[in-house]
mmCIF file of C-alpha atoms in Angstrom:
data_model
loop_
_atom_site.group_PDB
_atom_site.id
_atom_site.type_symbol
_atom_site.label_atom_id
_atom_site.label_comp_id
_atom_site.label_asym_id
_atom_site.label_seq_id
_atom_site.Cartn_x
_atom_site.Cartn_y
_atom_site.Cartn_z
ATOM 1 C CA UNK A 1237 75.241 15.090 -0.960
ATOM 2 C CA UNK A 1238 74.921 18.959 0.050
ATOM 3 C CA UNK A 1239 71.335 19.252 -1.008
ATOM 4 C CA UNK A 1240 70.344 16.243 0.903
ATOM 5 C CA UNK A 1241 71.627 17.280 4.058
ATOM 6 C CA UNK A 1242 69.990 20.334 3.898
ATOM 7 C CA UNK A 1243 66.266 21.125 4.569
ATOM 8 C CA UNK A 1244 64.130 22.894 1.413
ATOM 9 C CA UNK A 1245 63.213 26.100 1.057
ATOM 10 C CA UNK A 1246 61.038 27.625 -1.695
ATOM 11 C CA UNK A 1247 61.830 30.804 -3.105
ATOM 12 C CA UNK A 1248 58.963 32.746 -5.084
ATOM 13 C CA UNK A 1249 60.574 35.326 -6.759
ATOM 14 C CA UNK A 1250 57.768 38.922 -6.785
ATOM 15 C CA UNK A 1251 58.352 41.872 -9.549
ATOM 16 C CA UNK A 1252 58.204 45.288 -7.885
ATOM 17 C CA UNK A 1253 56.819 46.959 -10.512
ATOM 18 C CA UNK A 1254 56.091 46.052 -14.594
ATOM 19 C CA UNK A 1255 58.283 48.764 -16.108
ATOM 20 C CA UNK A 1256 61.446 46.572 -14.461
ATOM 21 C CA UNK A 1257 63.159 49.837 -13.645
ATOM 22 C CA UNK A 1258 65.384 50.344 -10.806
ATOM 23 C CA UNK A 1259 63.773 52.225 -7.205
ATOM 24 C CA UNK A 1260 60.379 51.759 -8.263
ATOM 25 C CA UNK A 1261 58.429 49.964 -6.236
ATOM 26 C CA UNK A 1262 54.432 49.387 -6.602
ATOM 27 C CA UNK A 1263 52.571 48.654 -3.357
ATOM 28 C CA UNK A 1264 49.357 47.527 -4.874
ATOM 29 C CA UNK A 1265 51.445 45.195 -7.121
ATOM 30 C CA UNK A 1266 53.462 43.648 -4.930
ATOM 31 C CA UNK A 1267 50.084 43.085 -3.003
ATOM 32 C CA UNK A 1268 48.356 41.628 -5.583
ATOM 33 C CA UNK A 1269 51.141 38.649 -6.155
ATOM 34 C CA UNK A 1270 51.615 38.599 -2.470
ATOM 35 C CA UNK A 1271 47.582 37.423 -1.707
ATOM 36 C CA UNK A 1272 47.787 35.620 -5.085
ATOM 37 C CA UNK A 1273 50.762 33.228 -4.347
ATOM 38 C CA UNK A 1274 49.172 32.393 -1.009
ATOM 39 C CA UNK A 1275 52.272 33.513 1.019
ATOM 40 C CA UNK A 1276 50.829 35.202 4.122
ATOM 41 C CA UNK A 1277 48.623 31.878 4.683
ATOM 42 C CA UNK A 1278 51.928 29.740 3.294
ATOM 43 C CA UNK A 1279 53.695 31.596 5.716
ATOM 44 C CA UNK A 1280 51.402 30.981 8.865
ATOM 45 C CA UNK A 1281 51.323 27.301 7.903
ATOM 46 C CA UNK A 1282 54.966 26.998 8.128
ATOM 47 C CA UNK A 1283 55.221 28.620 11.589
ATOM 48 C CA UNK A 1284 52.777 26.522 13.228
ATOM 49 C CA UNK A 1285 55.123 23.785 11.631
ATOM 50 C CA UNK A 1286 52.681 22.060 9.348
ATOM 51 C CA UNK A 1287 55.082 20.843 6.264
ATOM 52 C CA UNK A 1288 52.345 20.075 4.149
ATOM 53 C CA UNK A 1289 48.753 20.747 3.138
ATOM 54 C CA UNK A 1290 46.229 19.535 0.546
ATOM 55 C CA UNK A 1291 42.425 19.342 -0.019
ATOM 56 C CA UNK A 1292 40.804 16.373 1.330
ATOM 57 C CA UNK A 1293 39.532 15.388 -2.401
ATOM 58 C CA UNK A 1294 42.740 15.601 -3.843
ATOM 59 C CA UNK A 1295 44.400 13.702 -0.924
ATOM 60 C CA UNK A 1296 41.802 10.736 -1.171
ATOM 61 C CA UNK A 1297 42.000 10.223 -5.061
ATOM 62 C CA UNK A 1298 45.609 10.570 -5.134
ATOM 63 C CA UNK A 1299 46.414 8.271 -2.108
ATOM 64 C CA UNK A 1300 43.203 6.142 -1.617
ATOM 65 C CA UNK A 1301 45.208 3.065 -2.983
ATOM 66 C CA UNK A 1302 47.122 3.026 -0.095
ATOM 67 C CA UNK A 1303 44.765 2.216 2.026
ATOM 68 C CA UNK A 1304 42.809 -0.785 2.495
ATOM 69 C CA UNK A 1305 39.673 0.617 4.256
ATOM 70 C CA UNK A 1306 39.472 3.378 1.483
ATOM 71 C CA UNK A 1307 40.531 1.182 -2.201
ATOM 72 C CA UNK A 1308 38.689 -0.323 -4.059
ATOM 73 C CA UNK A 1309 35.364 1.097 -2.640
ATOM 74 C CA UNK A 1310 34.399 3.972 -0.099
ATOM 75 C CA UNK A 1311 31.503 5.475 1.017
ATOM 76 C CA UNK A 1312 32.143 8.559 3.458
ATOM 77 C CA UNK A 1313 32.986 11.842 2.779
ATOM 78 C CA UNK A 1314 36.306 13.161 1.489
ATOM 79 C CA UNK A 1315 37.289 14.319 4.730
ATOM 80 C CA UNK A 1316 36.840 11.274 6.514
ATOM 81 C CA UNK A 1317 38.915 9.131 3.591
ATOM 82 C CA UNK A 1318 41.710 11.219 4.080
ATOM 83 C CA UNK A 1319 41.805 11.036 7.512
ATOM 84 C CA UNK A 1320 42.107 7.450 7.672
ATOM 85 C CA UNK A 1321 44.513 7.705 4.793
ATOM 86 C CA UNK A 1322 46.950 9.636 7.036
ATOM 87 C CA UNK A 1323 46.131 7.587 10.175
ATOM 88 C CA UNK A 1324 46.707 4.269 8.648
ATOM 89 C CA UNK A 1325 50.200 5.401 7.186
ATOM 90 C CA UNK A 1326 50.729 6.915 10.641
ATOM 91 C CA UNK A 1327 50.239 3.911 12.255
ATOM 92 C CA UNK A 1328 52.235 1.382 9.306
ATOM 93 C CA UNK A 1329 55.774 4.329 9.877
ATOM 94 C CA UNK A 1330 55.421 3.825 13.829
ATOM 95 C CA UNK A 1331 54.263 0.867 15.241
ATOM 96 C CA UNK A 1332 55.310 1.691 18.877
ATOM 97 C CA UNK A 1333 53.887 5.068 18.859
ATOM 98 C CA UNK A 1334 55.029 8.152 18.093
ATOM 99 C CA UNK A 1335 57.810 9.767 21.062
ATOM 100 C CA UNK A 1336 56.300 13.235 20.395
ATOM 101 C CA UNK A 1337 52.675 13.135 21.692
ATOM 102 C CA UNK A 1338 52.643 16.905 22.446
ATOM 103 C CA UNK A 1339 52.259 17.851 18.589
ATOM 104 C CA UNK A 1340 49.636 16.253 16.537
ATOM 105 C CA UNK A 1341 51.151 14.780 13.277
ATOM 106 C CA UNK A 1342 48.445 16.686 11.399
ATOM 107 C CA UNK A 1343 45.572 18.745 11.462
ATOM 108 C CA UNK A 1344 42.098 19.295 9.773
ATOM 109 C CA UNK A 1345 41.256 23.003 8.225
ATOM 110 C CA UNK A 1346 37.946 23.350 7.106
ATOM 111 C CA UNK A 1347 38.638 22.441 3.700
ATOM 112 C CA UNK A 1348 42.165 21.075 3.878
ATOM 113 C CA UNK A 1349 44.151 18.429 5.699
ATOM 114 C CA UNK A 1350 47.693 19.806 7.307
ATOM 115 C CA UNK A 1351 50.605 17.053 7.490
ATOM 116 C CA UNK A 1352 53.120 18.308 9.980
ATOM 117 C CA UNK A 1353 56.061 15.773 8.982
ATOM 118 C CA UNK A 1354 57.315 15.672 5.417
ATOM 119 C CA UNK A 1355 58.540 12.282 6.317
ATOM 120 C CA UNK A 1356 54.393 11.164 6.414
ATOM 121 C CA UNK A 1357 54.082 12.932 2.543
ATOM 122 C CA UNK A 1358 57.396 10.542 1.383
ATOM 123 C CA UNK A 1359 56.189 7.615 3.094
ATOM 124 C CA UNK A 1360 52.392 8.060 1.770
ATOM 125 C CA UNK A 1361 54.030 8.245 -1.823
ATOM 126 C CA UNK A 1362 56.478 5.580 -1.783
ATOM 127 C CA UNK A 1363 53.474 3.661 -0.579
ATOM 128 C CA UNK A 1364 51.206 4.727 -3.392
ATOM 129 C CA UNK A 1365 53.677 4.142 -5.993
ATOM 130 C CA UNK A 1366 54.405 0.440 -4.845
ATOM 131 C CA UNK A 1367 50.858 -0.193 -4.697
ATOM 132 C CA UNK A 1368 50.477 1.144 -8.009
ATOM 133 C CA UNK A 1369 53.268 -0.584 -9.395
ATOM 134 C CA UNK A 1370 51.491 -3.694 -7.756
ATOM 135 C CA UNK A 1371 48.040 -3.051 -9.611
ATOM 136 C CA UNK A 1372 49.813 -2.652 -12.672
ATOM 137 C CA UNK A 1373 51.690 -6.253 -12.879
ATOM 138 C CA UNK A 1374 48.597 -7.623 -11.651
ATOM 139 C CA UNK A 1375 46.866 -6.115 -14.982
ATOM 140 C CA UNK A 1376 49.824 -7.336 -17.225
ATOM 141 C CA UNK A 1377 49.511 -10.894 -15.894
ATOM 142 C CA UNK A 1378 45.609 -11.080 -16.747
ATOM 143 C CA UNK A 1379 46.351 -9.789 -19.868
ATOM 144 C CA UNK A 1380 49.202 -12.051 -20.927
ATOM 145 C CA UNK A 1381 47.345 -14.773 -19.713
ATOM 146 C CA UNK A 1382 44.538 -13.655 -22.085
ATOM 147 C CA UNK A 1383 46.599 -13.183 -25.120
ATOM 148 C CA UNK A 1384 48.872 -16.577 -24.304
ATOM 149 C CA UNK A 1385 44.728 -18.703 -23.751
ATOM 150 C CA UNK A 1386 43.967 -16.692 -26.795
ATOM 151 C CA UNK A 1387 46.494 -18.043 -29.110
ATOM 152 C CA UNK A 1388 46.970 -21.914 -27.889
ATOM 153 C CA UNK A 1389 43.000 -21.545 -28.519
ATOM 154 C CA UNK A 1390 43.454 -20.423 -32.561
ATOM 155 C CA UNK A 1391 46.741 -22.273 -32.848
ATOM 156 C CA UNK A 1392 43.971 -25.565 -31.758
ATOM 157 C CA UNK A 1393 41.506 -24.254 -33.691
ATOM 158 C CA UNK A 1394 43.668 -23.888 -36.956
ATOM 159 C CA UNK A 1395 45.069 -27.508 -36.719
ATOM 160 C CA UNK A 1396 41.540 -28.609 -35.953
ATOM 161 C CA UNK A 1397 40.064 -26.985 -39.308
ATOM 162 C CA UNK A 1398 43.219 -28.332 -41.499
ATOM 163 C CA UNK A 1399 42.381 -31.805 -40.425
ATOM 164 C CA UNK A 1400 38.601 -31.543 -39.883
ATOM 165 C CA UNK A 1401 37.884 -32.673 -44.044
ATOM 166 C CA UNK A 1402 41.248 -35.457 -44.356
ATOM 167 C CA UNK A 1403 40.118 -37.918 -41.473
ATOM 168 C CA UNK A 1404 37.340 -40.233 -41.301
ATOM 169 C CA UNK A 1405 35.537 -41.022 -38.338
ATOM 170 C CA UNK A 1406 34.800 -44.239 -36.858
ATOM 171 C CA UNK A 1407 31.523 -45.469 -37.306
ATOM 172 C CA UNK A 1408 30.393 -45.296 -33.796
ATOM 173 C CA UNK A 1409 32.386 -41.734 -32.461
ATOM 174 C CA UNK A 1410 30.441 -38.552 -31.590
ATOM 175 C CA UNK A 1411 31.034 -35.776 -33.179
ATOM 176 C CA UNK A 1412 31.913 -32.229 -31.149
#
């Protein structure tokens, strides 16, 4: 109930030096993981308040289902797709409009969207993983409708080709 209530915070843990011994601290080191974890760009994300970012490929593949302009066939770019990704969810979480107009609920980087709101990331995958779970019962009735037609056929078939050689015909039926 604690961790609920509370907002998360990420905590990336940086060694000060590879001898692990006490007062030492290596500047080029520390530099190294600092530009490596992404921290000073992590860092200006989170002040301009943008929760959450991905590239616009991995943010079409992984929630193109959820849209119906962009599943089962698209045509644009990336960037575009994901766009109208966010903008339909956007417009499916508030249908009167949003009351804060002055901040955009995301923004586009040159190769990455921005999601201000972590409540648009949780809604986007709740939404994926009902569609998803949709698809998927969709694909288990076609199949157990195949196997069910599948065996009524051989079950018909079998008693067909126990009988076919005990019966005669009547002199004026067709034979299948």
């Amino acid at each position: 109930a604690t961790l609920t209530q509370c907002t998360p915070h990420y905590i990336r843990c940086i060694k000060p030096n590879d001898s692990k011994s006490p007062m030492h601290f290596d500047n080029a080191r520390v530099m190294h993981q600092v530009q490596y974890l992404g921290l000073l760009e992590n860092t200006r994300i989170r002040r301009a308040g943008y929760a959450f970012r991905e590239t616009y490929e991995k943010l079409f593949y992984r929630f193109r289902v959820c849209c119906p302009e962009t599943w089962p066939k698209w045509g644009g770019s990336f960037e575009e797709g994901a766009e109208l990704i966010v903008k339909s969810i956007l417009r499916q979480s508030s249908p009167g409009g949003s009351g804060n107009a002055s901040k955009e609920p995301y923004a586009k980087g040159k190769t990455k969207l921005f999601i201000r709101q972590p409540e648009t990331v949780f809604a986007l995958e709740e939404l994926r993983e009902r569609t998803v779970q949709i698809y998927a019962n969709r694909l288990q009735r076609f199949f157990l409708q195949f196997t069910l037609q599948n065996y009524y056929y051989n079950l018909h078939k079998s008693v067909n080709d126990r009988v076919v050689g005990q019966k005669e015909r009547r002199r004026l039926s067709i034979s299948c």
